[in-house]
Each structure stands twice: as structure tokens, then as C-alpha cells.
Amino acid sequence: EYAAVGDRERALRHFTRSWEGLRGSAGLDANPFVSSLVSRMTRTLRVTGELTGAERMAEEGLRLFPGFTDLVFEQALAAQEAGDEERAVDLLE
């Protein structure tokens, strides 16, 4: 809800706390809300300018959910924002 109302910093704190509480749990990839958490956290990291953190979160999420296009899209946007147009295009393709 914090992300929805634009309070990105507070949203990121809660996403991070949730992720830290879940990380390493058995069956994480079967948990019905983990993919949403990973996606939202990746996006929030990106929009707050934490591009390296967004990339790491996306990579971690893709290990759990291979081919999760929302995460690949976030990687492309982060690459574009970092000025790496070639990588952004590759990811989008």
C-alpha cells in the first residue's frame, strides 16, 4: 500500500523486511505471494535509484522464477536508466 500511494522509501523498508524474513525458506518458489513481492521490491529499488540493488533483486528472483518477464522488464528499465541502451534492448528482445 505504501508503494501504491507513492511512499517508496517506506514501501522499500517493508518489502526488504518481508524479503529478509522469507529468504532461504523452503518452498519459497511455491509461496503464492513471493513472486509479487520480488517484482514489487525490484521495481521499488529501481524507481528509488538503487539500480544495482534492483539488478541483484531481479537476478535473485529469476533464480526462483526463471523467465519471469516482469523481472526481465525491470532489468531492462534499470539498464536503460543506467545508460546501457544495448543491454536494455537485449533484455527487451
CSV table of N, CA, C and O in Angstrom, one decimal:
chain,number,residue,atom,x,y,z
A,1,GLU,N,0.8,-1.2,0.0
A,1,GLU,CA,0.0,0.0,0.0
A,1,GLU,C,0.9,1.3,0.0
A,1,GLU,O,0.5,2.2,-0.6
A,2,TYR,N,2.0,1.2,0.7
A,2,TYR,CA,2.9,2.4,0.7
A,2,TYR,C,3.4,2.7,-0.7
A,2,TYR,O,3.4,3.9,-1.1
A,3,ALA,N,3.7,1.7,-1.5
A,3,ALA,CA,4.1,1.9,-2.9
A,3,ALA,C,3.0,2.5,-3.7
A,3,ALA,O,3.2,3.3,-4.5
A,4,ALA,N,1.8,2.0,-3.5
A,4,ALA,CA,0.6,2.5,-4.3
A,4,ALA,C,0.4,3.9,-4.0
A,4,ALA,O,-0.1,4.6,-5.0
A,5,VAL,N,0.7,4.4,-2.9
A,5,VAL,CA,0.4,5.9,-2.6
A,5,VAL,C,1.7,6.7,-2.8
A,5,VAL,O,1.7,7.9,-2.5
A,6,GLY,N,2.7,6.1,-3.3
A,6,GLY,CA,3.9,6.9,-3.6
A,6,GLY,C,4.9,7.0,-2.5
A,6,GLY,O,5.9,7.7,-2.7
A,7,ASP,N,4.7,6.3,-1.4
A,7,ASP,CA,5.7,6.4,-0.3
A,7,ASP,C,6.7,5.3,-0.5
A,7,ASP,O,6.7,4.3,0.1
A,8,ARG,N,7.6,5.5,-1.5
A,8,ARG,CA,8.5,4.5,-2.0
A,8,ARG,C,9.5,4.1,-0.9
A,8,ARG,O,9.9,2.9,-0.8
A,9,GLU,N,10.0,5.0,-0.2
A,9,GLU,CA,11.0,4.7,0.9
A,9,GLU,C,10.4,3.8,2.0
A,9,GLU,O,11.0,2.8,2.4
A,10,ARG,N,9.2,4.1,2.4
A,10,ARG,CA,8.6,3.3,3.4
A,10,ARG,C,8.2,1.9,2.8
A,10,ARG,O,8.4,0.9,3.5
A,11,ALA,N,7.8,1.9,1.6
A,11,ALA,CA,7.5,0.6,0.9
A,11,ALA,C,8.7,-0.3,0.8
A,11,ALA,O,8.6,-1.5,1.1
A,12,LEU,N,9.8,0.3,0.5
A,12,LEU,CA,11.1,-0.4,0.3
A,12,LEU,C,11.5,-1.0,1.7
A,12,LEU,O,11.9,-2.1,1.7
A,13,ARG,N,11.3,-0.2,2.7
A,13,ARG,CA,11.7,-0.8,4.1
A,13,ARG,C,10.8,-2.0,4.4
A,13,ARG,O,11.3,-3.0,4.9
A,14,HIS,N,9.5,-2.0,4.1
A,14,HIS,CA,8.7,-3.1,4.4
A,14,HIS,C,8.9,-4.3,3.4
A,14,HIS,O,8.9,-5.4,3.9
A,15,PHE,N,9.1,-4.0,2.2
A,15,PHE,CA,9.5,-5.1,1.2
A,15,PHE,C,10.8,-5.8,1.7
A,15,PHE,O,10.9,-7.0,1.7
A,16,THR,N,11.8,-5.0,2.1
A,16,THR,CA,13.0,-5.5,2.5
A,16,THR,C,12.9,-6.4,3.7
A,16,THR,O,13.4,-7.5,3.8
A,17,ARG,N,12.1,-5.9,4.7
A,17,ARG,CA,11.9,-6.7,5.9
A,17,ARG,C,11.2,-8.0,5.6
A,17,ARG,O,11.5,-9.1,6.1
A,18,SER,N,10.2,-7.9,4.7
A,18,SER,CA,9.4,-9.1,4.3
A,18,SER,C,10.4,-10.1,3.6
A,18,SER,O,10.3,-11.3,3.9
A,19,TRP,N,11.2,-9.6,2.7
A,19,TRP,CA,12.1,-10.5,1.9
A,19,TRP,C,13.1,-11.1,2.8
A,19,TRP,O,13.4,-12.3,2.7
A,20,GLU,N,13.7,-10.4,3.7
A,20,GLU,CA,14.7,-10.9,4.7
A,20,GLU,C,14.0,-12.0,5.5
A,20,GLU,O,14.7,-13.0,5.9
A,21,GLY,N,12.8,-11.8,5.9
A,21,GLY,CA,12.1,-12.8,6.7
A,21,GLY,C,11.8,-14.1,5.9
A,21,GLY,O,11.7,-15.2,6.5
A,22,LEU,N,11.7,-14.0,4.6
A,22,LEU,CA,11.3,-15.2,3.8
A,22,LEU,C,12.6,-15.8,3.1
A,22,LEU,O,12.6,-17.0,2.9
A,23,ARG,N,13.6,-15.0,2.8
A,23,ARG,CA,14.7,-15.5,2.1
A,23,ARG,C,15.3,-16.8,2.7
A,23,ARG,O,15.5,-16.9,3.9
A,24,GLY,N,15.5,-17.7,1.8
A,24,GLY,CA,16.1,-19.0,2.3
A,24,GLY,C,15.1,-20.0,2.8
A,24,GLY,O,15.5,-21.1,3.1
A,25,SER,N,13.8,-19.7,2.8
A,25,SER,CA,12.8,-20.6,3.3
A,25,SER,C,12.6,-21.7,2.3
A,25,SER,O,12.7,-21.5,1.1
A,26,ALA,N,12.3,-22.9,2.8
A,26,ALA,CA,12.0,-24.0,1.9
A,26,ALA,C,10.7,-23.7,1.2
A,26,ALA,O,9.8,-23.1,1.7
A,27,GLY,N,10.7,-24.1,-0.1
A,27,GLY,CA,9.4,-23.9,-0.9
A,27,GLY,C,9.1,-22.5,-1.2
A,27,GLY,O,7.9,-22.2,-1.5
A,28,LEU,N,10.1,-21.6,-1.2
A,28,LEU,CA,9.8,-20.2,-1.5
A,28,LEU,C,9.2,-20.0,-2.8
A,28,LEU,O,8.3,-19.2,-2.9
A,29,ASP,N,9.6,-20.7,-3.8
A,29,ASP,CA,9.1,-20.6,-5.1
A,29,ASP,C,7.6,-21.0,-5.3
A,29,ASP,O,6.9,-20.7,-6.2
A,30,ALA,N,7.1,-21.7,-4.3
A,30,ALA,CA,5.7,-22.2,-4.3
A,30,ALA,C,4.8,-21.3,-3.5
A,30,ALA,O,3.6,-21.4,-3.5
A,31,ASN,N,5.4,-20.3,-2.8
A,31,ASN,CA,4.6,-19.4,-1.9
A,31,ASN,C,3.9,-18.5,-2.9
A,31,ASN,O,4.5,-17.8,-3.7
A,32,PRO,N,2.5,-18.3,-2.7
A,32,PRO,CA,1.7,-17.6,-3.7
A,32,PRO,C,2.0,-16.1,-3.8
A,32,PRO,O,1.7,-15.5,-4.9
A,33,PHE,N,2.6,-15.5,-2.8
A,33,PHE,CA,2.9,-14.0,-2.9
A,33,PHE,C,4.3,-13.6,-3.1
A,33,PHE,O,4.6,-12.5,-3.3
A,34,VAL,N,5.2,-14.6,-3.2
A,34,VAL,CA,6.6,-14.3,-3.3
A,34,VAL,C,7.0,-13.6,-4.6
A,34,VAL,O,7.7,-12.7,-4.6
A,35,SER,N,6.4,-14.1,-5.7
A,35,SER,CA,6.7,-13.5,-7.0
A,35,SER,C,6.3,-12.1,-7.0
A,35,SER,O,7.0,-11.2,-7.5
A,36,SER,N,5.2,-11.8,-6.4
A,36,SER,CA,4.7,-10.4,-6.4
A,36,SER,C,5.6,-9.5,-5.5
A,36,SER,O,6.0,-8.4,-5.9
A,37,LEU,N,6.0,-10.0,-4.4
A,37,LEU,CA,7.0,-9.3,-3.5
A,37,LEU,C,8.3,-9.0,-4.2
A,37,LEU,O,8.7,-7.9,-4.2
A,38,VAL,N,8.8,-10.0,-4.9
A,38,VAL,CA,10.1,-9.8,-5.6
A,38,VAL,C,9.9,-8.8,-6.7
A,38,VAL,O,10.8,-7.9,-6.8
A,39,SER,N,8.9,-8.9,-7.4
A,39,SER,CA,8.6,-7.9,-8.5
A,39,SER,C,8.5,-6.5,-8.0
A,39,SER,O,9.1,-5.5,-8.5
A,40,ARG,N,7.7,-6.3,-7.0
A,40,ARG,CA,7.4,-5.0,-6.4
A,40,ARG,C,8.7,-4.4,-5.8
A,40,ARG,O,9.0,-3.2,-5.9
A,41,MET,N,9.4,-5.3,-5.1
A,41,MET,CA,10.7,-4.8,-4.5
A,41,MET,C,11.7,-4.4,-5.5
A,41,MET,O,12.4,-3.4,-5.4
A,42,THR,N,11.8,-5.2,-6.6
A,42,THR,CA,12.7,-4.8,-7.7
A,42,THR,C,12.3,-3.5,-8.3
A,42,THR,O,13.2,-2.6,-8.5
A,43,ARG,N,11.1,-3.3,-8.6
A,43,ARG,CA,10.6,-2.0,-9.1
A,43,ARG,C,10.9,-0.9,-8.2
A,43,ARG,O,11.4,0.2,-8.6
A,44,THR,N,10.6,-1.1,-6.9
A,44,THR,CA,10.8,0.0,-5.9
A,44,THR,C,12.3,0.4,-5.8
A,44,THR,O,12.6,1.5,-5.7
A,45,LEU,N,13.1,-0.6,-5.8
A,45,LEU,CA,14.6,-0.4,-5.8
A,45,LEU,C,14.9,0.5,-7.0
A,45,LEU,O,15.7,1.4,-6.9
A,46,ARG,N,14.4,0.1,-8.2
A,46,ARG,CA,14.7,0.8,-9.4
A,46,ARG,C,14.2,2.3,-9.4
A,46,ARG,O,15.0,3.2,-9.6
A,47,VAL,N,13.0,2.5,-9.0
A,47,VAL,CA,12.5,3.8,-9.0
A,47,VAL,C,13.0,4.7,-7.9
A,47,VAL,O,12.9,6.0,-8.0
A,48,THR,N,13.7,4.1,-6.9
A,48,THR,CA,14.3,4.9,-5.9
A,48,THR,C,15.8,5.2,-6.2
A,48,THR,O,16.6,5.7,-5.5
A,49,GLY,N,16.2,4.7,-7.4
A,49,GLY,CA,17.6,4.9,-7.9
A,49,GLY,C,18.6,3.9,-7.5
A,49,GLY,O,19.8,4.1,-7.8
A,50,GLU,N,18.1,2.9,-6.8
A,50,GLU,CA,19.1,1.8,-6.4
A,50,GLU,C,19.1,0.8,-7.5
A,50,GLU,O,18.7,-0.4,-7.4
A,51,LEU,N,19.8,1.1,-8.6
A,51,LEU,CA,19.8,0.3,-9.8
A,51,LEU,C,20.6,-1.0,-9.6
A,51,LEU,O,20.2,-2.1,-10.0
A,52,THR,N,21.7,-0.9,-8.8
A,52,THR,CA,22.4,-2.2,-8.5
A,52,THR,C,21.6,-3.1,-7.7
A,52,THR,O,21.5,-4.3,-7.9
A,53,GLY,N,20.9,-2.6,-6.7
A,53,GLY,CA,20.0,-3.4,-5.8
A,53,GLY,C,18.9,-4.0,-6.6
A,53,GLY,O,18.5,-5.1,-6.4
A,54,ALA,N,18.4,-3.2,-7.6
A,54,ALA,CA,17.3,-3.7,-8.4
A,54,ALA,C,17.8,-4.9,-9.2
A,54,ALA,O,17.1,-5.9,-9.4
A,55,GLU,N,18.9,-4.7,-9.8
A,55,GLU,CA,19.5,-5.8,-10.6
A,55,GLU,C,19.7,-7.1,-9.8
A,55,GLU,O,19.4,-8.2,-10.2
A,56,ARG,N,20.3,-6.9,-8.6
A,56,ARG,CA,20.5,-8.1,-7.7
A,56,ARG,C,19.2,-8.7,-7.3
A,56,ARG,O,19.1,-10.0,-7.3
A,57,MET,N,18.2,-7.9,-7.0
A,57,MET,CA,16.9,-8.5,-6.6
A,57,MET,C,16.3,-9.2,-7.8
A,57,MET,O,15.7,-10.3,-7.6
A,58,ALA,N,16.4,-8.7,-9.0
A,58,ALA,CA,15.8,-9.3,-10.2
A,58,ALA,C,16.6,-10.6,-10.4
A,58,ALA,O,15.9,-11.7,-10.7
A,59,GLU,N,17.9,-10.7,-10.3
A,59,GLU,CA,18.6,-11.9,-10.5
A,59,GLU,C,18.2,-13.0,-9.5
A,59,GLU,O,18.0,-14.1,-9.8
A,60,GLU,N,18.1,-12.5,-8.2
A,60,GLU,CA,17.6,-13.5,-7.2
A,60,GLU,C,16.2,-14.0,-7.5
A,60,GLU,O,16.0,-15.2,-7.4
A,61,GLY,N,15.4,-13.1,-7.9
A,61,GLY,CA,14.0,-13.6,-8.3
A,61,GLY,C,14.0,-14.5,-9.5
A,61,GLY,O,13.2,-15.5,-9.5
A,62,LEU,N,14.9,-14.2,-10.5
A,62,LEU,CA,14.9,-15.1,-11.7
A,62,LEU,C,15.5,-16.5,-11.3
A,62,LEU,O,15.1,-17.4,-12.0
A,63,ARG,N,16.3,-16.6,-10.3
A,63,ARG,CA,16.7,-17.9,-9.9
A,63,ARG,C,15.5,-18.7,-9.3
A,63,ARG,O,15.4,-19.9,-9.5
A,64,LEU,N,14.6,-18.0,-8.7
A,64,LEU,CA,13.4,-18.7,-8.1
A,64,LEU,C,12.4,-18.9,-9.2
A,64,LEU,O,11.7,-19.9,-9.2
A,65,PHE,N,12.2,-17.9,-10.1
A,65,PHE,CA,11.2,-17.9,-11.1
A,65,PHE,C,11.8,-17.6,-12.5
A,65,PHE,O,11.7,-16.5,-13.0
A,66,PRO,N,12.4,-18.7,-13.0
A,66,PRO,CA,13.1,-18.5,-14.3
A,66,PRO,C,12.1,-18.0,-15.4
A,66,PRO,O,11.0,-18.5,-15.5
A,67,GLY,N,12.5,-17.0,-16.1
A,67,GLY,CA,11.7,-16.5,-17.2
A,67,GLY,C,10.6,-15.5,-16.8
A,67,GLY,O,9.7,-15.2,-17.6
A,68,PHE,N,10.6,-15.1,-15.5
A,68,PHE,CA,9.6,-14.2,-15.0
A,68,PHE,C,9.8,-12.8,-15.7
A,68,PHE,O,10.6,-12.1,-15.4
A,69,THR,N,8.9,-12.6,-16.7
A,69,THR,CA,9.1,-11.4,-17.6
A,69,THR,C,9.0,-10.1,-16.9
A,69,THR,O,9.7,-9.1,-17.3
A,70,ASP,N,8.3,-10.0,-15.8
A,70,ASP,CA,8.2,-8.7,-15.1
A,70,ASP,C,9.6,-8.3,-14.6
A,70,ASP,O,10.0,-7.2,-14.6
A,71,LEU,N,10.4,-9.3,-14.1
A,71,LEU,CA,11.7,-9.1,-13.6
A,71,LEU,C,12.7,-8.7,-14.8
A,71,LEU,O,13.5,-7.8,-14.6
A,72,VAL,N,12.5,-9.4,-15.9
A,72,VAL,CA,13.4,-9.1,-17.0
A,72,VAL,C,13.1,-7.7,-17.5
A,72,VAL,O,14.0,-6.9,-17.9
A,73,PHE,N,11.8,-7.3,-17.5
A,73,PHE,CA,11.4,-5.9,-17.9
A,73,PHE,C,12.0,-4.9,-16.9
A,73,PHE,O,12.6,-3.9,-17.4
A,74,GLU,N,12.0,-5.2,-15.6
A,74,GLU,CA,12.6,-4.3,-14.7
A,74,GLU,C,14.1,-4.2,-14.9
A,74,GLU,O,14.7,-3.1,-14.7
A,75,GLN,N,14.8,-5.3,-15.2
A,75,GLN,CA,16.2,-5.3,-15.6
A,75,GLN,C,16.5,-4.4,-16.8
A,75,GLN,O,17.4,-3.6,-16.8
A,76,ALA,N,15.6,-4.4,-17.8
A,76,ALA,CA,15.8,-3.6,-18.9
A,76,ALA,C,15.6,-2.1,-18.6
A,76,ALA,O,16.4,-1.3,-19.1
A,77,LEU,N,14.6,-1.8,-17.8
A,77,LEU,CA,14.4,-0.4,-17.4
A,77,LEU,C,15.6,0.1,-16.6
A,77,LEU,O,16.1,1.2,-16.8
A,78,ALA,N,16.1,-0.8,-15.7
A,78,ALA,CA,17.3,-0.4,-14.9
A,78,ALA,C,18.5,-0.1,-15.8
A,78,ALA,O,19.3,0.8,-15.6
A,79,ALA,N,18.7,-1.0,-16.8
A,79,ALA,CA,19.8,-0.9,-17.7
A,79,ALA,C,19.7,0.4,-18.5
A,79,ALA,O,20.7,1.2,-18.7
A,80,GLN,N,18.5,0.7,-18.9
A,80,GLN,CA,18.2,2.0,-19.7
A,80,GLN,C,18.5,3.2,-18.8
A,80,GLN,O,19.2,4.1,-19.2
A,81,GLU,N,18.1,3.1,-17.5
A,81,GLU,CA,18.3,4.3,-16.6
A,81,GLU,C,19.8,4.4,-16.3
A,81,GLU,O,20.2,5.5,-16.0
A,82,ALA,N,20.5,3.3,-16.4
A,82,ALA,CA,22.0,3.4,-16.1
A,82,ALA,C,22.7,3.8,-17.4
A,82,ALA,O,23.9,3.9,-17.3
A,83,GLY,N,22.0,4.0,-18.5
A,83,GLY,CA,22.7,4.4,-19.7
A,83,GLY,C,23.2,3.3,-20.6
A,83,GLY,O,23.9,3.5,-21.5
A,84,ASP,N,22.8,2.1,-20.3
A,84,ASP,CA,23.2,0.9,-21.0
A,84,ASP,C,22.1,0.5,-22.0
A,84,ASP,O,21.4,-0.5,-21.8
A,85,GLU,N,22.0,1.3,-23.0
A,85,GLU,CA,20.9,1.1,-24.0
A,85,GLU,C,21.0,-0.3,-24.7
A,85,GLU,O,20.0,-1.0,-24.9
A,86,GLU,N,22.2,-0.8,-25.0
A,86,GLU,CA,22.4,-2.0,-25.7
A,86,GLU,C,21.9,-3.2,-24.8
A,86,GLU,O,21.1,-4.1,-25.3
A,87,ARG,N,22.2,-3.2,-23.5
A,87,ARG,CA,21.7,-4.2,-22.6
A,87,ARG,C,20.2,-4.1,-22.5
A,87,ARG,O,19.5,-5.1,-22.4
A,88,ALA,N,19.7,-2.9,-22.4
A,88,ALA,CA,18.2,-2.7,-22.3
A,88,ALA,C,17.5,-3.3,-23.5
A,88,ALA,O,16.5,-4.1,-23.3
A,89,VAL,N,18.0,-3.1,-24.6
A,89,VAL,CA,17.4,-3.6,-25.9
A,89,VAL,C,17.5,-5.2,-25.9
A,89,VAL,O,16.5,-5.8,-26.1
A,90,ASP,N,18.7,-5.7,-25.5
A,90,ASP,CA,18.8,-7.1,-25.4
A,90,ASP,C,17.8,-7.8,-24.5
A,90,ASP,O,17.2,-8.8,-24.8
A,91,LEU,N,17.6,-7.2,-23.3
A,91,LEU,CA,16.7,-7.7,-22.4
A,91,LEU,C,15.3,-7.6,-22.9
A,91,LEU,O,14.5,-8.5,-22.7
A,92,LEU,N,14.9,-6.5,-23.5
A,92,LEU,CA,13.6,-6.4,-24.0
A,92,LEU,C,13.3,-7.3,-25.2
A,92,LEU,O,12.1,-7.8,-25.3
A,93,GLU,N,14.3,-7.6,-25.9
A,93,GLU,CA,14.1,-8.6,-27.0
A,93,GLU,C,14.0,-10.0,-26.5
A,93,GLU,O,13.3,-10.8,-27.0
